[in-house]
Amino acid sequence: MKFIKNHLMFILPLMAILLGVEFYLVFDRTTDSYEKTLTEGYTMLVVSKKPVKLVTFQKLNKHIISSKQIERSNIISEVAKGVSKSSSKEILAVLPYFYNLSLDSYLKTSELGEIKKDLEVDKNIKRVETFGSSYNSSYRLFAFIKFTLKIFIIFMAVVSLFLIIKQMEIWKYAHKERMQVMEIFGAPLMLRSGVLFRVAFVDAIFATIFVSGIFFYIKFYWAAQSGIDIISDNQEALFQIGDIGILFGSAIFIVIVAVYTVVFSNKGAQE
Amino acid sequence: MSNVIQASQLTLAYDNGAKEIIKDANFTIKKGEFVFITGPSGSGKSTLLKALYGQLTPTAGSLVVGGNDLAHIRRKKLQELRTHMGIIFQDYKLVNEWTVSKNVVLPLMIAGYSSEIQDTQARRLLKHVKLSEHGDKYPLELSGGEQQRVGVARALSKNPVVILADEPTGNLDDYSSNVIWDLMENACQQLDTTVLVVTHKIPTIFSLPYRHFIIESKGVYEVH
């Protein structure tokens, strides 16, 4: 019982940190794809007196990646319903040119304002519509979710770190006697810390397996049945094989730091 | 006979030199000698022993053990030197989560001997200290005298050049003390090991010739 308790006291905080790492990875991937969707779905409208090429737009602002002219004939057909053909031609002659501009990334509303300013420098451009208010509300919601999750992950990591420090204190006392005796008889550092390393290494493996197991379950069972669109759409981003390596690497890093801290703080036999 | 330990103008102190315990001590101990170091409580007997196994660095002078000056020794070299020492403590310093056998072969384990050699040596040494039936027990299952015999067996396991003993019989009754003195006399006589013992009192029954140093008023003096 004591044996299991000793292991769990390190495995659980380690798992909490690894969950934080994996949440971060998943969230990063999911938000990346969500951001991409938002970016792809967003265009700003530009009205110009004369035709404007994409290169010209890009010279004005580097965030513009494509421009699509709205067919003027389509506009005329909507605007000039019931108007004679000759009148339609007259309207067409004075009708400005309309463009939908796409951007390279999901920008802040202030950056959209800057793009608008840059475009309005061109005398041909009569008007720029960024649709800032609807864009702003989506952006703020998105930024808020991103921020709160990061805070949650940081909080979880800090609490877990304190638990690990607590466990290190326990290790320090539990292994002190043996390490000091071994040091007196000339054992090198690796031999002195061998037992502790083995214990911590096994814990790191278990923590990685448990966390990977949780995310496997989420990805293949829970996500599929959740009925939540954003999760179903991003199921692939939930857990990837490469994450096991990242989780194990993180666990081993924590183990090495924790064990060496304990070993070095135990240096010097107390008589 | 070659010198195993040589102290020249040796000064030992705590608190970064502020608290001097031993000052300008000079002495030499040769291979195969049995040496008692006595002195009142707090005179610095254990401090000298700590310095001899490199736990305390000399503040001034030199302390050469097995050809290594402990005032300037590197960590790696100190680790290696310690593998040629057998150290016995008043409080035994056994690893309580290890069996008696494993405790005995600790120096062999550190030196990287195979488990077969370790097992053979453990059996031989436990027989030597009359604890053959206790190999699989844990230290806390033994009496104080038995634990100290395990400590002696551990100190002897790698045929050390020098045995350093800090009050080895301090916690033991007369019978157990005599057993320990016998074992240490044997080591000195049969293995030609230098034995240096810090103690309050020299045993009354002791058959080997020995040297006696006394620590008083920060000095180390030989008693003739």
PDB file of C-alpha atoms in Angstrom, chain B residues 52-212:
ATOM      1  CA  LEU B  52      40.966  11.456   6.812  1.00  0.00           C
ATOM      2  CA  TYR B  53      38.098  10.213   4.643  1.00  0.00           C
ATOM      3  CA  GLY B  54      37.770  13.534   2.894  1.00  0.00           C
ATOM      4  CA  GLN B  55      34.548  14.740   4.432  1.00  0.00           C
ATOM      5  CA  LEU B  56      36.291  17.843   5.759  1.00  0.00           C
ATOM      6  CA  THR B  57      38.939  19.703   3.772  1.00  0.00           C
ATOM      7  CA  PRO B  58      42.013  20.884   5.696  1.00  0.00           C
ATOM      8  CA  THR B  59      42.105  24.645   6.206  1.00  0.00           C
ATOM      9  CA  ALA B  60      45.908  24.741   6.141  1.00  0.00           C
ATOM     10  CA  GLY B  61      48.832  22.355   5.895  1.00  0.00           C
ATOM     11  CA  SER B  62      48.635  18.991   4.219  1.00  0.00           C
ATOM     12  CA  LEU B  63      47.042  15.652   4.962  1.00  0.00           C
ATOM     13  CA  VAL B  64      48.293  12.930   2.648  1.00  0.00           C
ATOM     14  CA  VAL B  65      46.421   9.623   2.597  1.00  0.00           C
ATOM     15  CA  GLY B  66      47.606   6.876   0.252  1.00  0.00           C
ATOM     16  CA  GLY B  67      49.687   9.422  -1.660  1.00  0.00           C
ATOM     17  CA  ASN B  68      46.805  11.901  -2.135  1.00  0.00           C
ATOM     18  CA  ASP B  69      46.858  15.298  -0.473  1.00  0.00           C
ATOM     19  CA  LEU B  70      43.313  15.729   0.802  1.00  0.00           C
ATOM     20  CA  ALA B  71      43.742  19.500   0.908  1.00  0.00           C
ATOM     21  CA  HIS B  72      43.767  19.615  -2.902  1.00  0.00           C
ATOM     22  CA  ILE B  73      42.168  16.380  -4.003  1.00  0.00           C
ATOM     23  CA  ARG B  74      39.663  16.290  -6.882  1.00  0.00           C
ATOM     24  CA  ARG B  75      36.228  14.766  -6.346  1.00  0.00           C
ATOM     25  CA  LYS B  76      36.852  11.829  -8.704  1.00  0.00           C
ATOM     26  CA  LYS B  77      40.141  11.020  -7.026  1.00  0.00           C
ATOM     27  CA  LEU B  78      38.534  11.276  -3.590  1.00  0.00           C
ATOM     28  CA  GLN B  79      35.811   8.836  -4.662  1.00  0.00           C
ATOM     29  CA  GLU B  80      38.500   6.429  -5.825  1.00  0.00           C
ATOM     30  CA  LEU B  81      40.509   6.855  -2.610  1.00  0.00           C
ATOM     31  CA  ARG B  82      37.429   6.118  -0.517  1.00  0.00           C
ATOM     32  CA  THR B  83      37.008   2.781  -2.267  1.00  0.00           C
ATOM     33  CA  HIS B  84      40.348   1.766  -0.693  1.00  0.00           C
ATOM     34  CA  MET B  85      39.176   2.713   2.800  1.00  0.00           C
ATOM     35  CA  GLY B  86      37.090   0.784   5.274  1.00  0.00           C
ATOM     36  CA  ILE B  87      35.101   3.103   7.501  1.00  0.00           C
ATOM     37  CA  ILE B  88      33.365   2.055  10.705  1.00  0.00           C
ATOM     38  CA  PHE B  89      30.967   4.352  12.573  1.00  0.00           C
ATOM     39  CA  GLN B  90      29.671   4.418  16.121  1.00  0.00           C
ATOM     40  CA  ASP B  91      26.095   4.496  14.770  1.00  0.00           C
ATOM     41  CA  TYR B  92      26.971   1.753  12.226  1.00  0.00           C
ATOM     42  CA  LYS B  93      25.606   3.688   9.208  1.00  0.00           C
ATOM     43  CA  LEU B  94      24.066   0.624   7.607  1.00  0.00           C
ATOM     44  CA  VAL B  95      21.437   0.984   4.905  1.00  0.00           C
ATOM     45  CA  ASN B  96      18.348  -0.257   6.702  1.00  0.00           C
ATOM     46  CA  GLU B  97      16.360  -1.033   3.543  1.00  0.00           C
ATOM     47  CA  TRP B  98      19.102  -3.409   2.353  1.00  0.00           C
ATOM     48  CA  THR B  99      19.787  -6.910   3.621  1.00  0.00           C
ATOM     49  CA  VAL B 100      22.827  -7.569   5.784  1.00  0.00           C
ATOM     50  CA  SER B 101      24.584  -9.274   2.826  1.00  0.00           C
ATOM     51  CA  LYS B 102      23.989  -6.317   0.540  1.00  0.00           C
ATOM     52  CA  ASN B 103      25.308  -3.944   3.188  1.00  0.00           C
ATOM     53  CA  VAL B 104      28.460  -6.026   3.560  1.00  0.00           C
ATOM     54  CA  VAL B 105      29.289  -5.966  -0.151  1.00  0.00           C
ATOM     55  CA  LEU B 106      28.569  -2.270  -0.701  1.00  0.00           C
ATOM     56  CA  PRO B 107      32.264  -1.470  -1.420  1.00  0.00           C
ATOM     57  CA  LEU B 108      32.376  -4.330  -3.945  1.00  0.00           C
ATOM     58  CA  MET B 109      29.182  -3.109  -5.566  1.00  0.00           C
ATOM     59  CA  ILE B 110      30.690   0.374  -5.903  1.00  0.00           C
ATOM     60  CA  ALA B 111      33.850  -1.121  -7.410  1.00  0.00           C
ATOM     61  CA  GLY B 112      31.713  -2.949  -9.972  1.00  0.00           C
ATOM     62  CA  TYR B 113      32.431  -6.544  -8.948  1.00  0.00           C
ATOM     63  CA  SER B 114      30.147  -9.215 -10.406  1.00  0.00           C
ATOM     64  CA  SER B 115      27.222 -10.459  -8.328  1.00  0.00           C
ATOM     65  CA  GLU B 116      28.875 -13.915  -8.073  1.00  0.00           C
ATOM     66  CA  ILE B 117      31.975 -12.387  -6.441  1.00  0.00           C
ATOM     67  CA  GLN B 118      29.770 -10.251  -4.218  1.00  0.00           C
ATOM     68  CA  ASP B 119      27.805 -13.314  -3.061  1.00  0.00           C
ATOM     69  CA  THR B 120      30.965 -15.307  -2.353  1.00  0.00           C
ATOM     70  CA  GLN B 121      32.541 -12.428  -0.431  1.00  0.00           C
ATOM     71  CA  ALA B 122      29.333 -11.790   1.524  1.00  0.00           C
ATOM     72  CA  ARG B 123      29.227 -15.427   2.665  1.00  0.00           C
ATOM     73  CA  ARG B 124      32.938 -15.431   3.567  1.00  0.00           C
ATOM     74  CA  LEU B 125      32.780 -12.148   5.483  1.00  0.00           C
ATOM     75  CA  LEU B 126      29.577 -12.999   7.337  1.00  0.00           C
ATOM     76  CA  LYS B 127      31.178 -16.280   8.393  1.00  0.00           C
ATOM     77  CA  HIS B 128      34.241 -14.323   9.519  1.00  0.00           C
ATOM     78  CA  VAL B 129      32.119 -12.027  11.735  1.00  0.00           C
ATOM     79  CA  LYS B 130      29.970 -14.976  12.868  1.00  0.00           C
ATOM     80  CA  LEU B 131      26.779 -13.773  11.223  1.00  0.00           C
ATOM     81  CA  SER B 132      26.391 -16.512   8.603  1.00  0.00           C
ATOM     82  CA  GLU B 133      22.719 -17.053   9.358  1.00  0.00           C
ATOM     83  CA  HIS B 134      21.818 -13.391   9.222  1.00  0.00           C
ATOM     84  CA  GLY B 135      22.662 -12.564   5.601  1.00  0.00           C
ATOM     85  CA  ASP B 136      19.049 -12.245   4.490  1.00  0.00           C
ATOM     86  CA  LYS B 137      17.947 -10.220   7.484  1.00  0.00           C
ATOM     87  CA  TYR B 138      17.717  -6.450   7.623  1.00  0.00           C
ATOM     88  CA  PRO B 139      19.989  -4.413   9.941  1.00  0.00           C
ATOM     89  CA  LEU B 140      17.176  -3.382  12.271  1.00  0.00           C
ATOM     90  CA  GLU B 141      16.470  -7.062  12.980  1.00  0.00           C
ATOM     91  CA  LEU B 142      19.939  -7.386  14.562  1.00  0.00           C
ATOM     92  CA  SER B 143      21.307  -6.282  17.928  1.00  0.00           C
ATOM     93  CA  GLY B 144      23.699  -3.331  18.186  1.00  0.00           C
ATOM     94  CA  GLY B 145      26.718  -5.621  18.493  1.00  0.00           C
ATOM     95  CA  GLU B 146      25.618  -7.627  15.457  1.00  0.00           C
ATOM     96  CA  GLN B 147      25.040  -4.467  13.436  1.00  0.00           C
ATOM     97  CA  GLN B 148      28.548  -3.290  14.253  1.00  0.00           C
ATOM     98  CA  ARG B 149      29.932  -6.643  13.139  1.00  0.00           C
ATOM     99  CA  VAL B 150      28.150  -6.058   9.832  1.00  0.00           C
ATOM    100  CA  GLY B 151      29.859  -2.635   9.770  1.00  0.00           C
ATOM    101  CA  VAL B 152      33.248  -4.306  10.314  1.00  0.00           C
ATOM    102  CA  ALA B 153      32.528  -6.894   7.613  1.00  0.00           C
ATOM    103  CA  ARG B 154      31.626  -4.080   5.212  1.00  0.00           C
ATOM    104  CA  ALA B 155      34.837  -2.235   6.083  1.00  0.00           C
ATOM    105  CA  LEU B 156      36.865  -5.386   5.352  1.00  0.00           C
ATOM    106  CA  SER B 157      35.065  -6.450   2.188  1.00  0.00           C
ATOM    107  CA  LYS B 158      37.486  -4.922  -0.313  1.00  0.00           C
ATOM    108  CA  ASN B 159      40.719  -5.534   1.615  1.00  0.00           C
ATOM    109  CA  PRO B 160      41.173  -1.834   2.335  1.00  0.00           C
ATOM    110  CA  VAL B 161      44.538  -0.119   2.684  1.00  0.00           C
ATOM    111  CA  VAL B 162      43.296   1.656   5.778  1.00  0.00           C
ATOM    112  CA  ILE B 163      40.429   1.168   8.208  1.00  0.00           C
ATOM    113  CA  LEU B 164      39.122   4.272   9.944  1.00  0.00           C
ATOM    114  CA  ALA B 165      36.889   3.617  12.938  1.00  0.00           C
ATOM    115  CA  ASP B 166      34.993   6.282  14.850  1.00  0.00           C
ATOM    116  CA  GLU B 167      34.132   5.032  18.373  1.00  0.00           C
ATOM    117  CA  PRO B 168      33.341   1.565  17.006  1.00  0.00           C
ATOM    118  CA  THR B 169      32.424   0.184  20.424  1.00  0.00           C
ATOM    119  CA  GLY B 170      30.850   3.342  21.806  1.00  0.00           C
ATOM    120  CA  ASN B 171      27.328   1.865  21.816  1.00  0.00           C
ATOM    121  CA  LEU B 172      28.240  -1.726  22.687  1.00  0.00           C
ATOM    122  CA  ASP B 173      28.461  -3.902  25.800  1.00  0.00           C
ATOM    123  CA  ASP B 174      31.781  -5.435  26.870  1.00  0.00           C
ATOM    124  CA  TYR B 175      31.236  -8.752  25.122  1.00  0.00           C
ATOM    125  CA  SER B 176      30.328  -7.149  21.772  1.00  0.00           C
ATOM    126  CA  SER B 177      33.173  -4.656  22.158  1.00  0.00           C
ATOM    127  CA  ASN B 178      35.706  -7.470  22.596  1.00  0.00           C
ATOM    128  CA  VAL B 179      34.394  -9.195  19.464  1.00  0.00           C
ATOM    129  CA  ILE B 180      34.865  -5.977  17.481  1.00  0.00           C
ATOM    130  CA  TRP B 181      38.405  -5.419  18.819  1.00  0.00           C
ATOM    131  CA  ASP B 182      39.296  -9.011  17.909  1.00  0.00           C
ATOM    132  CA  LEU B 183      38.056  -8.531  14.367  1.00  0.00           C
ATOM    133  CA  MET B 184      40.031  -5.332  13.946  1.00  0.00           C
ATOM    134  CA  GLU B 185      43.186  -6.839  15.408  1.00  0.00           C
ATOM    135  CA  ASN B 186      42.852  -9.740  12.959  1.00  0.00           C
ATOM    136  CA  ALA B 187      42.456  -7.345  10.027  1.00  0.00           C
ATOM    137  CA  CYS B 188      45.574  -5.485  11.011  1.00  0.00           C
ATOM    138  CA  GLN B 189      47.609  -8.617  11.669  1.00  0.00           C
ATOM    139  CA  GLN B 190      46.483 -10.863   8.821  1.00  0.00           C
ATOM    140  CA  LEU B 191      45.843  -8.341   6.056  1.00  0.00           C
ATOM    141  CA  ASP B 192      48.546  -5.835   7.039  1.00  0.00           C
ATOM    142  CA  THR B 193      45.864  -3.153   7.001  1.00  0.00           C
ATOM    143  CA  THR B 194      46.494   0.140   8.762  1.00  0.00           C
ATOM    144  CA  VAL B 195      43.824   0.639  11.412  1.00  0.00           C
ATOM    145  CA  LEU B 196      43.124   4.003  12.947  1.00  0.00           C
ATOM    146  CA  VAL B 197      40.589   4.044  15.764  1.00  0.00           C
ATOM    147  CA  VAL B 198      39.128   7.079  17.457  1.00  0.00           C
ATOM    148  CA  THR B 199      37.973   6.110  20.933  1.00  0.00           C
ATOM    149  CA  HIS B 200      37.373   7.428  24.424  1.00  0.00           C
ATOM    150  CA  LYS B 201      39.144   4.497  26.026  1.00  0.00           C
ATOM    151  CA  ILE B 202      41.772   2.055  24.826  1.00  0.00           C
ATOM    152  CA  PRO B 203      40.569  -1.533  25.456  1.00  0.00           C
ATOM    153  CA  THR B 204      42.191  -3.214  28.425  1.00  0.00           C
ATOM    154  CA  ILE B 205      42.606  -6.541  26.634  1.00  0.00           C
ATOM    155  CA  PHE B 206      44.527  -5.814  23.447  1.00  0.00           C
ATOM    156  CA  SER B 207      47.266  -8.096  22.211  1.00  0.00           C
ATOM    157  CA  LEU B 208      48.751  -6.165  19.290  1.00  0.00           C
ATOM    158  CA  PRO B 209      51.412  -3.494  19.584  1.00  0.00           C
ATOM    159  CA  TYR B 210      49.844  -0.122  18.876  1.00  0.00           C
ATOM    160  CA  ARG B 211      50.549   3.587  18.720  1.00  0.00           C
ATOM    161  CA  HIS B 212      48.573   6.067  20.745  1.00  0.00           C
TER     162      HIS B 212
END
